[in-house]
GROMACS .gro file of C-alpha atoms in nm:
model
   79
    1UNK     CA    1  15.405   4.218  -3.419
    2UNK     CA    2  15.407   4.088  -3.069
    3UNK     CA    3  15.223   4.335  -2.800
    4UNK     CA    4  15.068   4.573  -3.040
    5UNK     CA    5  14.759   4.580  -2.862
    6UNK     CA    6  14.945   4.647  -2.523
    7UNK     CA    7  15.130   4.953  -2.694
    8UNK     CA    8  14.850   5.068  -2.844
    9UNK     CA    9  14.686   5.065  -2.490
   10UNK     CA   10  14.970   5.235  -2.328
   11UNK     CA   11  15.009   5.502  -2.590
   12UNK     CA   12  14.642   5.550  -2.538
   13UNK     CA   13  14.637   5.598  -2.141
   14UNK     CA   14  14.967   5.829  -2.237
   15UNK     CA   15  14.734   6.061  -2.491
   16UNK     CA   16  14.477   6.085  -2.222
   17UNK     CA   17  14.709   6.167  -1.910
   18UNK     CA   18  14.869   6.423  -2.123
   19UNK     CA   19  14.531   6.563  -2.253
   20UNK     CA   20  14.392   6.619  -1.969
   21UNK     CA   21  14.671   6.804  -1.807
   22UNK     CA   22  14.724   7.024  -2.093
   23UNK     CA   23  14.339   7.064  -2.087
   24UNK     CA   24  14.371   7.147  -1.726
   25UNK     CA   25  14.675   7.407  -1.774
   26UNK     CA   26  14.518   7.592  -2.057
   27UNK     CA   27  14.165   7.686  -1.912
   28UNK     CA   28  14.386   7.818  -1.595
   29UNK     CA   29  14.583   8.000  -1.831
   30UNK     CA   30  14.324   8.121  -2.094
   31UNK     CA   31  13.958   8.004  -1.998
   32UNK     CA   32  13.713   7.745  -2.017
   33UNK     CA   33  13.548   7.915  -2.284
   34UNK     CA   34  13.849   7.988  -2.499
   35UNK     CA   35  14.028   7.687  -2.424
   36UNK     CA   36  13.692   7.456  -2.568
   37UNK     CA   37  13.659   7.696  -2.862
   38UNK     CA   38  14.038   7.652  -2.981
   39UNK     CA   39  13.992   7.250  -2.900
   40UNK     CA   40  13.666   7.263  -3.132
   41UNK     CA   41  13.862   7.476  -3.433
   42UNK     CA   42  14.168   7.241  -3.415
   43UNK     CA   43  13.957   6.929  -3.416
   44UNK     CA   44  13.757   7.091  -3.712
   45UNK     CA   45  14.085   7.162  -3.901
   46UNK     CA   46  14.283   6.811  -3.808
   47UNK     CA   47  13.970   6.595  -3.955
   48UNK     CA   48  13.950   6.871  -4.278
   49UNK     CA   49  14.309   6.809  -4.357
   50UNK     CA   50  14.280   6.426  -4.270
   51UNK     CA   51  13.967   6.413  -4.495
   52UNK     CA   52  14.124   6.600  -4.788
   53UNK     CA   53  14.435   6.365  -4.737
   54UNK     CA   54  14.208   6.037  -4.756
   55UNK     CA   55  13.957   6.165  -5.036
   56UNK     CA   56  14.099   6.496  -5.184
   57UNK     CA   57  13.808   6.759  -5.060
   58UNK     CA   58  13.777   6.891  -4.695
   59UNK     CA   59  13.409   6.801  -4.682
   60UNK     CA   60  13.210   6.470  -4.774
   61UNK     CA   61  13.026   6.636  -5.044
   62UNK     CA   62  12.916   6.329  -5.193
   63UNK     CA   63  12.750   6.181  -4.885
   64UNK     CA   64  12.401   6.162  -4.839
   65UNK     CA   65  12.111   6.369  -4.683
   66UNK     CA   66  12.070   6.078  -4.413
   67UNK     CA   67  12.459   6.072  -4.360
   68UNK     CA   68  12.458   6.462  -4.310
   69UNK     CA   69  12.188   6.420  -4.063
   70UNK     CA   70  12.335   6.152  -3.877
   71UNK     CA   71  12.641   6.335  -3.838
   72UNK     CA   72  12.475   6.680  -3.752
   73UNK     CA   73  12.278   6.478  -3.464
   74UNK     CA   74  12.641   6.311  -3.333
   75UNK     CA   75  12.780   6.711  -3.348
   76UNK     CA   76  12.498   6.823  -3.156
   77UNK     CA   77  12.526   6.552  -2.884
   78UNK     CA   78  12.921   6.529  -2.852
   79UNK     CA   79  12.890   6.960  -2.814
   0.00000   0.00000   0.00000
């Protein structure tokens, strides 16, 4: 498929622009603090229903005690 990296830039760039104005309207509108807190629970629930889509359970049960700490020290940065 020819330019499929170019769309996928420009849809990209689109996502962003958008974002960020949404972003921008909402913490007028409601808050900072609400507005990050909503972000965070509909982040938490898009990557539960995408994980229970790929591998049938919300969670990654099954992963290991070095995996869960890897990904608690990534949640405490990105935060």
């Amino acid at each position: 498929m020819p330019f499929l990296g170019e769309l996928a830039a420009l849809g990209t760039s689109l996502c962003f622009a958008f974002g960020s104005t949404f972003f921008t309207l909402a913490g007028r509108e409601l808050g900072s603090i609400l507005t990050n807190r909503v972000r965070l629970l509909l982040a938490l629930l898009l990557v539960m229903i995408l994980h229970t889509l790929l591998y049938g359970q919300p969670f990654p049960v099954n992963a290991g005690a070095d995996r869960w700490l890897w990904l608690g020290i990534s949640g405490i940065i990105g935060f």
